[in-house]
CSV table of N, CA and C in Angstrom, one decimal:
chain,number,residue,atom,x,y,z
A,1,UNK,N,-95.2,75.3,-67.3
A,1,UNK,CA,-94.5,75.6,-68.5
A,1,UNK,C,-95.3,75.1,-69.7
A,2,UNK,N,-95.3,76.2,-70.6
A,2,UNK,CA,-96.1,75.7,-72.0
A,2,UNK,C,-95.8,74.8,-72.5
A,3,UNK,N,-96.5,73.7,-73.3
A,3,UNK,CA,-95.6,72.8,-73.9
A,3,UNK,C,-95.0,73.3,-75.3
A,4,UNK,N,-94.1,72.4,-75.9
A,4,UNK,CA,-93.8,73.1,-77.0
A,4,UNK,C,-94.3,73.0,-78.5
A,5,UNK,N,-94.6,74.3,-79.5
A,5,UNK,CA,-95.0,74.5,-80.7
A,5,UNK,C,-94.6,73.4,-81.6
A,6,UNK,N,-95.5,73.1,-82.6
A,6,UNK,CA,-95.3,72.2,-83.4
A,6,UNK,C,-95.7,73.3,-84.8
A,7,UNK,N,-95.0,73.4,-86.0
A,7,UNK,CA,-95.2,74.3,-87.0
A,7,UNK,C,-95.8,73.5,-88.0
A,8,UNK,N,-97.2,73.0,-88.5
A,8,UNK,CA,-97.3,72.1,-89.4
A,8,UNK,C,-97.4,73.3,-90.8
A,9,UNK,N,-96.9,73.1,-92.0
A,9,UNK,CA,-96.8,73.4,-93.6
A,9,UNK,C,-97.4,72.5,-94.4
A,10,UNK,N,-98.5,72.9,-94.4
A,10,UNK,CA,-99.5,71.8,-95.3
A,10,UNK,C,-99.9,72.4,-96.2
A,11,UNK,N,-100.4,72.6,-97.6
A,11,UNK,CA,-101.2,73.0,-98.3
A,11,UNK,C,-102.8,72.7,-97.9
A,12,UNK,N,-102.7,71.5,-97.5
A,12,UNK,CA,-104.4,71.1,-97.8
A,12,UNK,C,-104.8,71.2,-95.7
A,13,UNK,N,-105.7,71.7,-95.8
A,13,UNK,CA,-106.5,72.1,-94.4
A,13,UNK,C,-106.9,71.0,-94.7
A,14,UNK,N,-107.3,69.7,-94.4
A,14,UNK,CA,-107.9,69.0,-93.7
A,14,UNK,C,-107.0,68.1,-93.1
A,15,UNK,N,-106.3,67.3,-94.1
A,15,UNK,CA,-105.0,66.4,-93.3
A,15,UNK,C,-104.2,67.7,-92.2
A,16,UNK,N,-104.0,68.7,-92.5
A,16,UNK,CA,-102.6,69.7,-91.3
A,16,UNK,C,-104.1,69.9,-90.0
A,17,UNK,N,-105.7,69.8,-90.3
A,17,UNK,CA,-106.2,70.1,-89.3
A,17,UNK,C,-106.3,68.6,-88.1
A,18,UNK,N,-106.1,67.4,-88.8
A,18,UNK,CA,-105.9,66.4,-88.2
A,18,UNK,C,-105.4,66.1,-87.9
A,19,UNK,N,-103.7,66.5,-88.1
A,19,UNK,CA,-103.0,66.4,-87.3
A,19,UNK,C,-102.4,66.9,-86.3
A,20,UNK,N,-103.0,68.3,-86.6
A,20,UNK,CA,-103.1,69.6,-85.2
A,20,UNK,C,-103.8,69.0,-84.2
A,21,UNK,N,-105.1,67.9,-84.8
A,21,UNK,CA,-105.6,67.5,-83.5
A,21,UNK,C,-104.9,65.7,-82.5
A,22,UNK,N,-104.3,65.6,-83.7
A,22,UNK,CA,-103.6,64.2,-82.6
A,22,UNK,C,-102.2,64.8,-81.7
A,23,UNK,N,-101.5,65.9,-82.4
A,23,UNK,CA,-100.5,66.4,-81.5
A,23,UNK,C,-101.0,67.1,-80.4
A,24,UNK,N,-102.3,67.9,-80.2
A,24,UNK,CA,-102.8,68.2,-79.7
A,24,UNK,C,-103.3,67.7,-78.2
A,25,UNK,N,-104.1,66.6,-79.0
A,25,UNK,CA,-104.4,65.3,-78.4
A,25,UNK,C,-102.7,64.4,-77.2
A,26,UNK,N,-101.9,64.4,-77.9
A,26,UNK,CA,-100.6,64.2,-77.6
A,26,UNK,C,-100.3,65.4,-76.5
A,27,UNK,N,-100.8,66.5,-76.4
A,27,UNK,CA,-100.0,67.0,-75.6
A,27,UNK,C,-98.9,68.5,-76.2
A,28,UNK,N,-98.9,68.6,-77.2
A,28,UNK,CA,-98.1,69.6,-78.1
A,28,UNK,C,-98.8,70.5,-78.8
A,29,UNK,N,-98.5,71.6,-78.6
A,29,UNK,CA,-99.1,72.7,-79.1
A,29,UNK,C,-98.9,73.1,-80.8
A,30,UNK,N,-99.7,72.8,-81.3
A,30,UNK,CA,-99.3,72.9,-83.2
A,30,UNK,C,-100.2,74.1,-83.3
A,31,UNK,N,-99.8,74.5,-84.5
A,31,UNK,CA,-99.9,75.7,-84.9
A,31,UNK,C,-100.3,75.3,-86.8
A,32,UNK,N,-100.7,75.3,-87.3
A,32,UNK,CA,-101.2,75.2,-88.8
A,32,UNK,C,-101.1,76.5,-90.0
A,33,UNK,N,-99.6,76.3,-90.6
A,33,UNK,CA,-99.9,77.5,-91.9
A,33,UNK,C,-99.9,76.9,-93.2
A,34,UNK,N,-100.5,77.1,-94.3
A,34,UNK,CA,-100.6,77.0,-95.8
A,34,UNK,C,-99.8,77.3,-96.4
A,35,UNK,N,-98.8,77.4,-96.5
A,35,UNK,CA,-97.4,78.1,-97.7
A,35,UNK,C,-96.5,78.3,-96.5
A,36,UNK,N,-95.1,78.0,-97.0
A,36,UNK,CA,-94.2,78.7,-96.1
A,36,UNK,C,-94.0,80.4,-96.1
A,37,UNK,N,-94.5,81.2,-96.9
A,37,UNK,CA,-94.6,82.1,-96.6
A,37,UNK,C,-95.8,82.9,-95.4
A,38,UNK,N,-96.3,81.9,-95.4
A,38,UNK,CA,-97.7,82.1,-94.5
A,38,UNK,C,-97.1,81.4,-93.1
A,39,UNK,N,-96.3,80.5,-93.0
A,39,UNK,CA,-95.4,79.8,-92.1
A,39,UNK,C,-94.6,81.0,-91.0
A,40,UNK,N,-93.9,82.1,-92.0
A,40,UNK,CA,-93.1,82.9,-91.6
A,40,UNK,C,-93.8,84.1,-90.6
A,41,UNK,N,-95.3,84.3,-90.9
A,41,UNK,CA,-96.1,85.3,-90.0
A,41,UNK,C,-96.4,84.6,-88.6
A,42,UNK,N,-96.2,83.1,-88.0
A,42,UNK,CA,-95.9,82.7,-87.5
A,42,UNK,C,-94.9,83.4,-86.3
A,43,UNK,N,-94.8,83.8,-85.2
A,43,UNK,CA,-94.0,84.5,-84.4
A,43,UNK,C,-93.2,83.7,-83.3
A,44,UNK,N,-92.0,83.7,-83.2
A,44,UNK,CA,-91.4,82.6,-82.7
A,44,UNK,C,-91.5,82.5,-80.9
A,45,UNK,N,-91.8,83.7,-80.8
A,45,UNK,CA,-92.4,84.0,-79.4
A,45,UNK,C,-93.7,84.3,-78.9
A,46,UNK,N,-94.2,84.0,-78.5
A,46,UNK,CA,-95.7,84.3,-78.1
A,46,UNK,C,-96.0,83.8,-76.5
A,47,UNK,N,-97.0,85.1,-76.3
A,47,UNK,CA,-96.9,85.1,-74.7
A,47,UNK,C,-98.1,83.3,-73.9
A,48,UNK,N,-97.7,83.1,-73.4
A,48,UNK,CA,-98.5,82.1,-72.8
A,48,UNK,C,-98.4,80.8,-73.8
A,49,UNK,N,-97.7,80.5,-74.7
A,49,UNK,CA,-97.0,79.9,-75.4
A,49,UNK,C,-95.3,79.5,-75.6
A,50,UNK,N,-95.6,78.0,-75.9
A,50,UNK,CA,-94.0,77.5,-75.9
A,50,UNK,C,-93.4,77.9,-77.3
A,51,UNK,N,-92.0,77.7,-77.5
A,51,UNK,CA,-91.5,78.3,-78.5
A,51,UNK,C,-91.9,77.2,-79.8
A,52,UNK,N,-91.5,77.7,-80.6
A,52,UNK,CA,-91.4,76.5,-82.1
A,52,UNK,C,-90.3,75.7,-82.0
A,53,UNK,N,-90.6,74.5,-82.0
A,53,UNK,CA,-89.2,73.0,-81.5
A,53,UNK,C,-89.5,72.3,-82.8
A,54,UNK,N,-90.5,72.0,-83.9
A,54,UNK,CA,-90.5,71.4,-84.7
A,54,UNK,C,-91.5,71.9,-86.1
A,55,UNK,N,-91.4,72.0,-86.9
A,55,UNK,CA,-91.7,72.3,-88.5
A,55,UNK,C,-91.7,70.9,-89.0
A,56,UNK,N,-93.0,70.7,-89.9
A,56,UNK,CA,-93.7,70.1,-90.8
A,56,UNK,C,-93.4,70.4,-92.0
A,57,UNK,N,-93.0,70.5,-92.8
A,57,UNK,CA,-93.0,71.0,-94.2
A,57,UNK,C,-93.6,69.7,-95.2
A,58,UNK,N,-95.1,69.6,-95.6
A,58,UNK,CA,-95.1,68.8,-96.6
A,58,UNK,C,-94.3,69.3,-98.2
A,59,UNK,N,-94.2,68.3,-98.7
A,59,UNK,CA,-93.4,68.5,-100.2
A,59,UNK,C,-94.4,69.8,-101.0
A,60,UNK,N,-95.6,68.9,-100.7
A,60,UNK,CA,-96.6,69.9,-101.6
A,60,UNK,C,-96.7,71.5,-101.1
A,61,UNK,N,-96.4,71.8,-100.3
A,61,UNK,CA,-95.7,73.5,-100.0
A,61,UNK,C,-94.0,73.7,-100.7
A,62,UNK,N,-93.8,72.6,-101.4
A,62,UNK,CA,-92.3,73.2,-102.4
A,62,UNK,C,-92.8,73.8,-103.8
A,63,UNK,N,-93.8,73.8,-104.0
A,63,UNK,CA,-94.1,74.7,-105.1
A,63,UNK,C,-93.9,76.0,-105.7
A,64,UNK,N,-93.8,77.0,-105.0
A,64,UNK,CA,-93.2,77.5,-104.5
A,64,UNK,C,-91.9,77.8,-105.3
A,65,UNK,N,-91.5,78.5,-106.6
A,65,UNK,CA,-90.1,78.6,-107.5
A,65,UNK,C,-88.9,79.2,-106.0
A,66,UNK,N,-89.4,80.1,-104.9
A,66,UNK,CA,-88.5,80.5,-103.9
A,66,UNK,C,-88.3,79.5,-102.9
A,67,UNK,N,-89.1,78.5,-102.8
A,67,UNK,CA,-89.2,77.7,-101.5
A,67,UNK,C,-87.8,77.6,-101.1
A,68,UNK,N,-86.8,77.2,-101.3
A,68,UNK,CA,-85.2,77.1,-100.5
A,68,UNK,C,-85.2,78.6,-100.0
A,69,UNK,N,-85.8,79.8,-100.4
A,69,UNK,CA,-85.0,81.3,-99.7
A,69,UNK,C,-86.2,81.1,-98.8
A,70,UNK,N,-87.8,81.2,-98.5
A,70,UNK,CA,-88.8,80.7,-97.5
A,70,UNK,C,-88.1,79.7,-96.9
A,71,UNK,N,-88.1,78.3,-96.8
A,71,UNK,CA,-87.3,77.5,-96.0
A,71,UNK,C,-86.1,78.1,-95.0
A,72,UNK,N,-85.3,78.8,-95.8
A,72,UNK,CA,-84.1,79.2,-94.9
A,72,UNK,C,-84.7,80.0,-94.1
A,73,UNK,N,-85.8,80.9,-94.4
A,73,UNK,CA,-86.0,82.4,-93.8
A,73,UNK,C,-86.4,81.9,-92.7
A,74,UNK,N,-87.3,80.6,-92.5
A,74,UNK,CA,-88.6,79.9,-91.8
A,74,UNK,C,-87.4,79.3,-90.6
A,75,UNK,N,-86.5,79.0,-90.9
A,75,UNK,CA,-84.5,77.9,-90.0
A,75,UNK,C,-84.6,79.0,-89.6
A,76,UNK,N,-84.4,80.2,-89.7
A,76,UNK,CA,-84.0,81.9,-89.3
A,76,UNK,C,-84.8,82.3,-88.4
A,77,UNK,N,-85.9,82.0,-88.6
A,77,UNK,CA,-86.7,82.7,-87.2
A,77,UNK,C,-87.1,81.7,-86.4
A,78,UNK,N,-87.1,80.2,-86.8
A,78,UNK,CA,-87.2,79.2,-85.2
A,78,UNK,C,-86.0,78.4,-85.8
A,79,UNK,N,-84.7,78.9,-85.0
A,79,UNK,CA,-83.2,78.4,-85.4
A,79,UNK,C,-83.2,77.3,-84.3
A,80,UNK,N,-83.9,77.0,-83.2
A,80,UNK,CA,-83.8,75.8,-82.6
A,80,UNK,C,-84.9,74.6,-82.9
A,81,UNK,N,-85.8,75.1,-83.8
A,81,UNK,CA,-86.6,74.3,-84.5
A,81,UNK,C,-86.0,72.8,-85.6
A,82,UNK,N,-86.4,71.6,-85.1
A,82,UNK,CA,-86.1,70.6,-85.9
A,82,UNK,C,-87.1,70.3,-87.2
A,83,UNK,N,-86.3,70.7,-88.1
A,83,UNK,CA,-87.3,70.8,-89.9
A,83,UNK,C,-87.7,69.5,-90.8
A,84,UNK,N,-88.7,68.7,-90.6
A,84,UNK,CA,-88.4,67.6,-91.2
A,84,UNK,C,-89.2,67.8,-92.5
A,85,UNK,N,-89.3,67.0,-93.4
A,85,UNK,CA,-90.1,66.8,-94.4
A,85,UNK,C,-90.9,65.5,-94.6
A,86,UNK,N,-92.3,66.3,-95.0
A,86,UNK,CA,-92.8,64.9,-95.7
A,86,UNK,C,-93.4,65.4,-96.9
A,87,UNK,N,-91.9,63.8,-96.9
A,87,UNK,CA,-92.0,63.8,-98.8
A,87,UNK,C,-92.8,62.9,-99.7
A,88,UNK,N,-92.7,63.2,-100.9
A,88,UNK,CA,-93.9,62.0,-101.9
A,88,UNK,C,-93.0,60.7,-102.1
A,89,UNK,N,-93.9,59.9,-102.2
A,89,UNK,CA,-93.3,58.7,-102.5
A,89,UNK,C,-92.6,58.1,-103.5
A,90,UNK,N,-92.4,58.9,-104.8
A,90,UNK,CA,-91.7,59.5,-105.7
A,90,UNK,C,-91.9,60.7,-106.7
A,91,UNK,N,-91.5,61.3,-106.8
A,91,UNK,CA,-89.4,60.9,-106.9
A,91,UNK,C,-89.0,61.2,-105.4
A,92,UNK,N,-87.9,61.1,-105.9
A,92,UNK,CA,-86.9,61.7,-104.0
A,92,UNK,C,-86.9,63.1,-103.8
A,93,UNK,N,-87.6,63.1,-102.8
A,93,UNK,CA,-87.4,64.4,-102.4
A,93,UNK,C,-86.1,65.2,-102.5
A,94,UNK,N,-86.6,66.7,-102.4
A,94,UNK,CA,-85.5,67.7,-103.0
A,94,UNK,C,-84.7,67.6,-102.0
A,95,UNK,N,-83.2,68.3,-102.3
A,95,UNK,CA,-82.0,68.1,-100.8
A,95,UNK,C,-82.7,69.7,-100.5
A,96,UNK,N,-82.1,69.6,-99.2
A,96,UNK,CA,-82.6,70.8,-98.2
A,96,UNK,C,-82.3,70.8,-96.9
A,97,UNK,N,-82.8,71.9,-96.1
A,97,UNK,CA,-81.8,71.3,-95.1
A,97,UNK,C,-82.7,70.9,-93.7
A,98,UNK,N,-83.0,69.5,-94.5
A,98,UNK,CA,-84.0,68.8,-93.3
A,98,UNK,C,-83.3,68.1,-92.3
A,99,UNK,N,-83.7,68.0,-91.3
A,99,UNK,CA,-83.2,67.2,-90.6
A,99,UNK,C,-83.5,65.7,-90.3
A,100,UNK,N,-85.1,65.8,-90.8
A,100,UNK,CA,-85.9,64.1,-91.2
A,100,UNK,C,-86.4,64.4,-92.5
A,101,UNK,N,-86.9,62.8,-93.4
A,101,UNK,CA,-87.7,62.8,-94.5
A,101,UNK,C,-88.3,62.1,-93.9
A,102,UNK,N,-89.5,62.2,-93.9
A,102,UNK,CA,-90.6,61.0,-93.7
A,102,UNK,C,-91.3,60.6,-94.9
A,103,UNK,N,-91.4,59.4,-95.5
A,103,UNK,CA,-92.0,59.2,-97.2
A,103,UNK,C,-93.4,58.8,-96.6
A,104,UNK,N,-94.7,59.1,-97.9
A,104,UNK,CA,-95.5,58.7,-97.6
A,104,UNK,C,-95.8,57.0,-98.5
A,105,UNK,N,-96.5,56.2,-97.9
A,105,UNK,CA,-97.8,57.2,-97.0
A,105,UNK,C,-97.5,56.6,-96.0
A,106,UNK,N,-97.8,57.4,-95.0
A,106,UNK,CA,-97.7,57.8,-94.0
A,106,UNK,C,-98.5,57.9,-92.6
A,107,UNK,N,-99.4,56.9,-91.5
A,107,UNK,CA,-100.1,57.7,-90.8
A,107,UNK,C,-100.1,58.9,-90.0
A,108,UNK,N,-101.2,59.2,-89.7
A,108,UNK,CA,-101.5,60.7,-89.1
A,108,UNK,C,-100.7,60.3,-87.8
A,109,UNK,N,-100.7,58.8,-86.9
A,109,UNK,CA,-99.7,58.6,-85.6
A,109,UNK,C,-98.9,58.3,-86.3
A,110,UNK,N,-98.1,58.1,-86.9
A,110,UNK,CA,-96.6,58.4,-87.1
A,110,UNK,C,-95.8,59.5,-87.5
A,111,UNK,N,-96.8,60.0,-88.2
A,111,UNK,CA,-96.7,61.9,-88.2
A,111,UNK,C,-96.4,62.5,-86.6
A,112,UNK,N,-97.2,62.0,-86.2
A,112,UNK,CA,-97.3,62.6,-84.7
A,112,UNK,C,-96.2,62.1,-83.8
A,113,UNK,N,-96.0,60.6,-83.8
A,113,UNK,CA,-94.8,60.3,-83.0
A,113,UNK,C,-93.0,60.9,-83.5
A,114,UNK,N,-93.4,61.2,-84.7
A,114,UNK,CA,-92.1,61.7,-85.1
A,114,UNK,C,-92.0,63.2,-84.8
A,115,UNK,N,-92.9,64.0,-84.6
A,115,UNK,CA,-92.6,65.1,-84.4
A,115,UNK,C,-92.4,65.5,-82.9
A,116,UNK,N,-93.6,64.0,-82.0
A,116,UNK,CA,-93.0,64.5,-80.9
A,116,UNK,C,-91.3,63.7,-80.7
A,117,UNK,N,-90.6,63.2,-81.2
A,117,UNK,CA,-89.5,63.0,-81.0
A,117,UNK,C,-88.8,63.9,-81.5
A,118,UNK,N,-89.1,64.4,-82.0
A,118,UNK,CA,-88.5,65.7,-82.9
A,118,UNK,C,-88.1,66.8,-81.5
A,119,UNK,N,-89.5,66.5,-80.8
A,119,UNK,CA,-89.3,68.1,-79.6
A,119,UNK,C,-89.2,67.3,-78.3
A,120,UNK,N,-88.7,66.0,-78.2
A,120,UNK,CA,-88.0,65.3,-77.1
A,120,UNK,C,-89.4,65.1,-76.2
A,121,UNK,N,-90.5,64.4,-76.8
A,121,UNK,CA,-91.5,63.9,-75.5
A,121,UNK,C,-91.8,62.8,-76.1
């Protein structure tokens, strides 16, 4: 059985490629997109792949004037997906419908242990 998808939403390629590689490293299959609209081309099924069990959303992909209608769309096509955020360290993150905040800063293993708790390993 495949293990399960991790959706990371990063703006910046080098911290979402680091952490692709410790989840990786962990055992969980991550997946890496730039914008939540680039999140959504993402396909919730894929052959020889586990489904999407967890989403990353950093804050800095809320830029975004639509980001709550992307966010919802993103719950809509992995509805068993757990959505957390990581937020800045101020102000307080926006309400939404996360199921974790994580404030930074933040390490790249606590990133990682929280998402695998997120998808139950």
């Amino acid at each position: 059985m495949p293990p399960p998808r991790v959706l990371l939403v990063q703006p910046a390629q080098w911290p979402r490629a680091l952490l692709r590689a410790e989840l990786e490293e962990a055992g969980l299959d991550a997946v890496g997109a730039p914008s939540l609209v680039a999140a959504l081309d993402v396909e919730p099924v894929e052959p020889e792949r586990g489904p999407v069990r967890a989403i990353l959303v950093d804050q800095d992909a809320l830029s975004d004037p639509l980001w709550r209608t992307w966010i919802h769309a993103l719950r809509a096509r992995h509805p068993n997906a757990r959505v957390l955020l990581l937020a800045r360290r101020l102000p307080p993150p926006p309400p939404g419908p996360w199921d974790a905040v994580l404030r930074r800063p933040v390490a790249v293993g606590e990133l990682a242990a929280a998402l695998r708790h997120a998808v139950g390993r």
